[in-house]
CSV table of C-alpha atoms in Angstrom, one decimal:
chain,number,residue,atom,x,y,z
V,16,UNK,CA,-5.0,-22.4,-5.4
V,17,UNK,CA,-7.3,-19.5,-6.3
V,18,UNK,CA,-9.5,-17.9,-3.7
V,19,UNK,CA,-12.7,-16.7,-5.9
V,20,UNK,CA,-15.1,-18.1,-8.1
V,21,UNK,CA,-15.3,-17.0,-11.8
V,22,UNK,CA,-16.9,-13.7,-12.3
V,23,UNK,CA,-15.2,-12.2,-9.4
V,24,UNK,CA,-12.4,-10.6,-11.5
V,25,UNK,CA,-11.2,-7.1,-10.5
V,26,UNK,CA,-9.8,-4.9,-13.3
V,27,UNK,CA,-8.5,-2.0,-11.3
V,28,UNK,CA,-5.5,-1.6,-8.9
V,29,UNK,CA,-5.3,1.8,-6.9
V,30,UNK,CA,-2.6,4.0,-5.6
V,31,UNK,CA,-3.8,6.2,-2.8
V,32,UNK,CA,-1.8,9.2,-1.4
V,33,UNK,CA,-2.6,9.0,2.4
V,34,UNK,CA,-0.7,12.1,3.3
V,35,UNK,CA,-0.9,13.4,6.9
V,36,UNK,CA,-2.4,11.0,9.6
V,37,UNK,CA,-4.9,13.8,10.3
V,38,UNK,CA,-6.7,12.5,7.4
V,39,UNK,CA,-8.4,10.2,9.9
V,40,UNK,CA,-10.1,13.2,11.5
V,41,UNK,CA,-9.9,16.4,9.6
V,42,UNK,CA,-13.2,17.1,7.7
V,43,UNK,CA,-11.6,20.0,5.9
V,44,UNK,CA,-9.3,17.8,3.8
V,45,UNK,CA,-10.6,17.1,0.3
V,46,UNK,CA,-8.7,13.7,0.2
V,47,UNK,CA,-10.7,12.6,3.2
V,48,UNK,CA,-13.9,13.3,1.2
V,49,UNK,CA,-12.5,11.7,-1.8
V,50,UNK,CA,-11.9,8.5,0.1
V,51,UNK,CA,-15.3,8.6,1.8
V,52,UNK,CA,-16.8,8.5,-1.7
V,53,UNK,CA,-14.7,5.6,-2.8
V,54,UNK,CA,-17.4,2.9,-3.0
V,55,UNK,CA,-19.9,5.5,-4.4
V,56,UNK,CA,-17.8,7.2,-7.0
V,57,UNK,CA,-14.4,5.8,-7.5
V,58,UNK,CA,-14.6,2.0,-7.4
V,59,UNK,CA,-16.7,0.9,-10.6
V,60,UNK,CA,-20.3,0.4,-9.6
V,61,UNK,CA,-20.3,-2.8,-11.7
V,62,UNK,CA,-17.2,-4.3,-10.2
V,63,UNK,CA,-17.5,-7.1,-7.7
V,64,UNK,CA,-17.1,-6.5,-4.0
V,65,UNK,CA,-13.6,-7.4,-3.0
V,66,UNK,CA,-13.2,-10.7,-1.4
V,67,UNK,CA,-10.2,-9.3,0.3
V,68,UNK,CA,-7.7,-6.4,0.2
V,69,UNK,CA,-3.9,-6.3,-0.1
V,70,UNK,CA,-2.3,-3.0,1.1
V,71,UNK,CA,1.1,-2.1,0.2
V,72,UNK,CA,1.9,0.7,2.8
V,73,UNK,CA,4.9,3.1,3.0
V,74,UNK,CA,4.9,2.7,6.6
V,75,UNK,CA,6.2,-1.0,6.6
V,76,UNK,CA,9.9,-1.3,5.5
V,77,UNK,CA,11.6,-4.7,5.7
V,78,UNK,CA,14.7,-6.3,4.1
V,79,UNK,CA,12.6,-9.0,2.4
V,80,UNK,CA,9.0,-8.9,1.3
V,81,UNK,CA,6.9,-9.6,4.3
V,82,UNK,CA,3.1,-10.3,4.8
V,83,UNK,CA,1.1,-10.0,7.9
V,84,UNK,CA,-0.6,-13.3,8.7
V,85,UNK,CA,-3.3,-12.4,11.1
V,86,UNK,CA,-6.1,-14.6,12.4
V,87,UNK,CA,-9.1,-12.7,13.8
V,88,UNK,CA,-9.4,-8.8,14.0
V,89,UNK,CA,-6.4,-6.8,13.1
V,90,UNK,CA,-4.8,-4.5,15.7
V,91,UNK,CA,-4.7,-0.8,15.0
V,92,UNK,CA,-1.1,0.6,14.9
V,93,UNK,CA,-0.8,4.2,16.0
V,94,UNK,CA,2.6,4.9,14.3
V,95,UNK,CA,2.6,8.6,14.5
V,96,UNK,CA,3.5,11.1,17.4
V,97,UNK,CA,2.2,14.2,19.0
V,98,UNK,CA,-1.3,14.2,17.3
V,99,UNK,CA,-4.7,14.8,18.8
V,100,UNK,CA,-5.6,12.4,21.5
V,101,UNK,CA,-8.8,11.2,19.7
V,102,UNK,CA,-6.7,9.8,16.7
V,103,UNK,CA,-5.3,7.2,19.3
V,104,UNK,CA,-8.8,6.1,20.1
V,105,UNK,CA,-9.7,5.2,16.4
V,106,UNK,CA,-10.0,1.4,15.7
V,107,UNK,CA,-10.1,-0.4,12.4
V,108,UNK,CA,-10.6,-4.1,13.5
V,109,UNK,CA,-10.9,-5.6,10.0
V,110,UNK,CA,-10.3,-9.2,9.9
V,111,UNK,CA,-6.9,-10.5,8.9
V,112,UNK,CA,-6.6,-12.4,5.7
V,113,UNK,CA,-4.3,-15.4,6.3
V,114,UNK,CA,-5.2,-17.1,3.0
V,115,UNK,CA,-4.4,-14.1,1.0
V,116,UNK,CA,-1.1,-13.8,2.8
V,117,UNK,CA,-0.2,-17.4,1.9
V,118,UNK,CA,-1.3,-16.7,-1.8
V,119,UNK,CA,0.9,-13.5,-1.8
V,120,UNK,CA,3.8,-15.4,-0.6
V,121,UNK,CA,3.2,-18.2,-3.1
V,122,UNK,CA,3.0,-15.8,-6.1
V,123,UNK,CA,6.1,-13.9,-5.0
V,124,UNK,CA,8.3,-17.0,-4.5
V,125,UNK,CA,7.1,-18.6,-7.8
V,126,UNK,CA,8.1,-15.3,-9.6
V,127,UNK,CA,11.7,-15.3,-8.3
V,128,UNK,CA,11.4,-13.5,-5.0
V,129,UNK,CA,13.4,-16.1,-3.1
V,130,UNK,CA,12.6,-15.2,0.3
V,131,UNK,CA,9.2,-13.9,1.7
V,132,UNK,CA,8.7,-13.6,5.4
V,133,UNK,CA,5.6,-13.8,7.6
V,134,UNK,CA,4.7,-11.7,10.5
V,135,UNK,CA,2.0,-13.0,12.8
V,136,UNK,CA,1.7,-10.2,15.4
V,137,UNK,CA,1.6,-7.3,13.2
V,138,UNK,CA,-1.8,-5.4,12.7
V,139,UNK,CA,-2.4,-2.5,10.4
V,140,UNK,CA,-0.3,0.7,10.3
V,141,UNK,CA,-1.8,4.1,9.5
V,142,UNK,CA,-0.8,3.9,5.9
V,143,UNK,CA,-3.3,1.0,5.8
V,144,UNK,CA,-6.1,1.7,8.3
V,145,UNK,CA,-6.5,5.5,7.7
V,146,UNK,CA,-7.5,5.3,4.1
V,147,UNK,CA,-9.3,2.1,4.6
V,148,UNK,CA,-11.5,3.3,7.4
V,149,UNK,CA,-12.6,6.0,5.0
V,150,UNK,CA,-13.0,3.8,1.9
V,151,UNK,CA,-14.5,0.7,3.7
V,152,UNK,CA,-15.8,1.9,7.2
V,153,UNK,CA,-17.6,-1.3,7.9
V,154,UNK,CA,-14.2,-2.9,8.5
V,155,UNK,CA,-15.7,-6.2,7.3
V,156,UNK,CA,-13.3,-7.1,4.3
V,157,UNK,CA,-10.2,-9.2,5.2
V,158,UNK,CA,-7.0,-7.2,4.9
V,159,UNK,CA,-3.4,-8.3,4.3
V,160,UNK,CA,-0.4,-6.0,4.3
V,161,UNK,CA,2.7,-6.4,2.3
V,162,UNK,CA,6.0,-4.4,3.1
V,163,UNK,CA,8.1,-2.3,0.8
V,164,UNK,CA,11.9,-2.8,0.5
V,165,UNK,CA,13.7,0.5,0.5
V,166,UNK,CA,17.0,-1.3,-0.2
V,167,UNK,CA,15.7,-2.2,-3.6
V,168,UNK,CA,14.7,0.1,-6.5
V,169,UNK,CA,11.4,1.0,-8.2
V,170,UNK,CA,11.6,-1.7,-10.9
V,171,UNK,CA,11.9,-4.3,-8.2
V,172,UNK,CA,8.5,-3.1,-6.8
V,173,UNK,CA,7.0,-2.8,-10.2
V,174,UNK,CA,8.0,-6.6,-10.7
V,175,UNK,CA,6.5,-7.4,-7.3
V,176,UNK,CA,3.3,-5.9,-8.6
V,177,UNK,CA,3.5,-7.9,-11.8
V,178,UNK,CA,3.8,-11.1,-9.8
V,179,UNK,CA,0.7,-10.1,-7.8
V,180,UNK,CA,-1.6,-9.4,-10.9
V,181,UNK,CA,-3.3,-12.9,-10.7
V,182,UNK,CA,-4.8,-11.8,-7.4
V,183,UNK,CA,-7.2,-9.5,-9.3
V,184,UNK,CA,-8.7,-12.5,-11.0
V,185,UNK,CA,-9.3,-14.0,-7.5
V,186,UNK,CA,-11.4,-10.9,-6.4
V,187,UNK,CA,-8.5,-9.3,-4.4
V,188,UNK,CA,-8.4,-5.5,-4.4
V,189,UNK,CA,-4.7,-4.3,-4.5
V,190,UNK,CA,-4.1,-0.9,-2.9
V,191,UNK,CA,-0.7,0.9,-2.7
V,192,UNK,CA,-0.7,3.6,0.0
V,193,UNK,CA,2.0,6.3,0.1
V,194,UNK,CA,2.3,9.9,-0.9
V,195,UNK,CA,3.1,11.3,-4.3
V,196,UNK,CA,5.4,13.7,-2.8
V,197,UNK,CA,6.9,13.1,0.7
V,198,UNK,CA,9.5,15.3,2.1
V,199,UNK,CA,8.5,16.1,5.6
V,200,UNK,CA,11.4,18.7,6.1
V,201,UNK,CA,9.8,20.6,3.4
V,202,UNK,CA,6.2,21.0,4.8
V,203,UNK,CA,5.1,24.5,5.3
V,204,UNK,CA,1.8,26.0,6.7
V,205,UNK,CA,0.9,27.9,3.6
V,206,UNK,CA,-1.5,27.2,0.9
V,207,UNK,CA,0.8,28.0,-2.1
V,208,UNK,CA,2.3,24.9,-3.6
V,209,UNK,CA,6.0,24.8,-3.7
V,210,UNK,CA,7.3,24.8,-7.3
V,211,UNK,CA,9.5,21.6,-7.0
V,212,UNK,CA,6.5,19.6,-5.6
V,213,UNK,CA,4.1,20.9,-8.5
V,214,UNK,CA,6.7,20.0,-11.1
V,215,UNK,CA,7.2,16.5,-9.8
V,216,UNK,CA,3.5,15.9,-9.4
V,217,UNK,CA,2.8,17.2,-12.9
V,218,UNK,CA,5.5,15.0,-14.4
V,219,UNK,CA,4.2,11.9,-12.7
V,220,UNK,CA,0.6,12.5,-14.0
V,221,UNK,CA,1.8,13.0,-17.6
V,222,UNK,CA,4.0,9.9,-17.5
V,223,UNK,CA,1.5,7.7,-16.0
V,224,UNK,CA,-1.5,8.9,-18.3
V,225,UNK,CA,0.8,8.3,-21.3
V,226,UNK,CA,1.6,4.9,-20.2
V,227,UNK,CA,5.4,5.7,-19.7
V,228,UNK,CA,5.8,3.2,-16.9
V,229,UNK,CA,9.4,2.6,-17.6
V,230,UNK,CA,10.0,6.2,-17.1
V,231,UNK,CA,8.2,6.0,-13.8
V,232,UNK,CA,10.3,3.0,-12.8
V,233,UNK,CA,13.4,5.3,-13.6
V,234,UNK,CA,12.0,8.3,-11.9
V,235,UNK,CA,15.2,9.1,-10.0
V,236,UNK,CA,17.0,9.8,-13.4
V,237,UNK,CA,14.0,11.0,-15.3
V,238,UNK,CA,11.7,13.1,-12.9
V,239,UNK,CA,12.4,16.7,-12.0
V,240,UNK,CA,13.3,17.1,-8.3
V,241,UNK,CA,13.0,13.3,-7.7
V,242,UNK,CA,15.2,13.2,-4.6
V,243,UNK,CA,13.5,16.3,-3.2
V,244,UNK,CA,10.2,14.8,-3.6
V,245,UNK,CA,11.3,11.5,-2.2
V,246,UNK,CA,14.5,11.7,-0.2
V,247,UNK,CA,13.5,8.1,0.9
V,248,UNK,CA,11.5,6.0,-1.4
V,249,UNK,CA,9.2,4.3,1.1
V,250,UNK,CA,6.1,6.3,0.2
V,251,UNK,CA,6.6,6.1,-3.5
V,252,UNK,CA,7.2,2.3,-4.0
V,253,UNK,CA,3.6,1.5,-3.2
V,254,UNK,CA,2.8,3.3,-6.6
V,255,UNK,CA,5.1,1.1,-8.5
V,256,UNK,CA,3.6,-2.2,-6.9
V,257,UNK,CA,0.0,-0.9,-7.9
V,258,UNK,CA,1.2,0.0,-11.3
V,259,UNK,CA,2.9,-3.4,-12.0
V,260,UNK,CA,-0.2,-5.1,-10.7
V,261,UNK,CA,-2.3,-3.2,-13.2
V,262,UNK,CA,-0.3,-4.5,-16.0
V,263,UNK,CA,1.9,-2.9,-18.7
V,264,UNK,CA,-1.2,-2.4,-20.9
V,265,UNK,CA,-3.2,-0.9,-18.2
V,266,UNK,CA,-4.7,2.7,-18.3
V,267,UNK,CA,-3.8,5.1,-15.6
V,268,UNK,CA,-6.3,7.7,-14.4
V,269,UNK,CA,-5.8,10.5,-12.0
V,270,UNK,CA,-8.7,10.0,-9.5
V,271,UNK,CA,-8.0,12.8,-7.0
V,272,UNK,CA,-5.6,15.8,-6.7
V,273,UNK,CA,-5.2,18.1,-3.7
V,274,UNK,CA,-2.4,19.5,-1.6
V,275,UNK,CA,-1.5,19.9,2.0
V,276,UNK,CA,1.1,21.9,3.9
V,277,UNK,CA,2.5,23.4,0.5
V,278,UNK,CA,4.2,20.3,-0.8
V,279,UNK,CA,2.3,17.3,0.2
V,280,UNK,CA,0.5,15.9,-2.9
V,281,UNK,CA,-2.5,13.7,-2.4
V,282,UNK,CA,-2.6,12.7,-6.0
V,283,UNK,CA,-4.2,9.3,-6.3
V,284,UNK,CA,-4.4,6.9,-9.3
V,285,UNK,CA,-6.4,4.0,-10.7
V,286,UNK,CA,-4.9,1.5,-13.0
V,287,UNK,CA,-7.4,-0.3,-15.4
V,288,UNK,CA,-6.4,-3.4,-17.1
V,289,UNK,CA,-8.2,-4.3,-20.4
V,290,UNK,CA,-11.0,-6.9,-20.4
């Protein structure tokens, strides 16, 4: 059962690098201003307003695909430590999207994902609410979260995205939220970007823009410094879901690029499927 009338089709999926949780308060961060301009400059002006948003966040890892099925306002999860007090006072009480959660489960199961779990008491982690509070500050669009499976590979997550592609025709905005490079042991308080991070970021940009999605799925073997850029794949797999949902014939576009702490890339992408 579809959830939107004809004419609500969305052609784009997005991968957002949310980087540091300080994105929620730090006005000096270029990525913050990019996300604040999302409705005005990034999301196509002639595109329909999303009926709901599906977020795949690098901050929710489970053994099996899991959706949060929330009735009413979403709780705001503060899954970060030793940050300024005002960050723990921020709220993003967007409504849950139980219908979307059920639809996600239905699509995944019918595509061969044999088990999809439901979590009824989980709100939005900071990989979801931090970018969304900047993109859609009104907090009035229903949100569903879907977990990543770090015991699986990138192709698995690409196929997960492919299974979810029909949601675009139902007015659902699909957003992967992670970090293009994510090695917390390599962060430094300098402005010079570390060469390994620059090289991985450049390789990814070229592969995506050239449509070499298979190479991106095989990034561990193909990309320079892959396991330095991502010692754990949790923040990269949301890209593969967004890429898969965009479709094999989609066009990738770099929509933002900036750096933090010498090796944290905020590169973000849009995947546009042909009409």
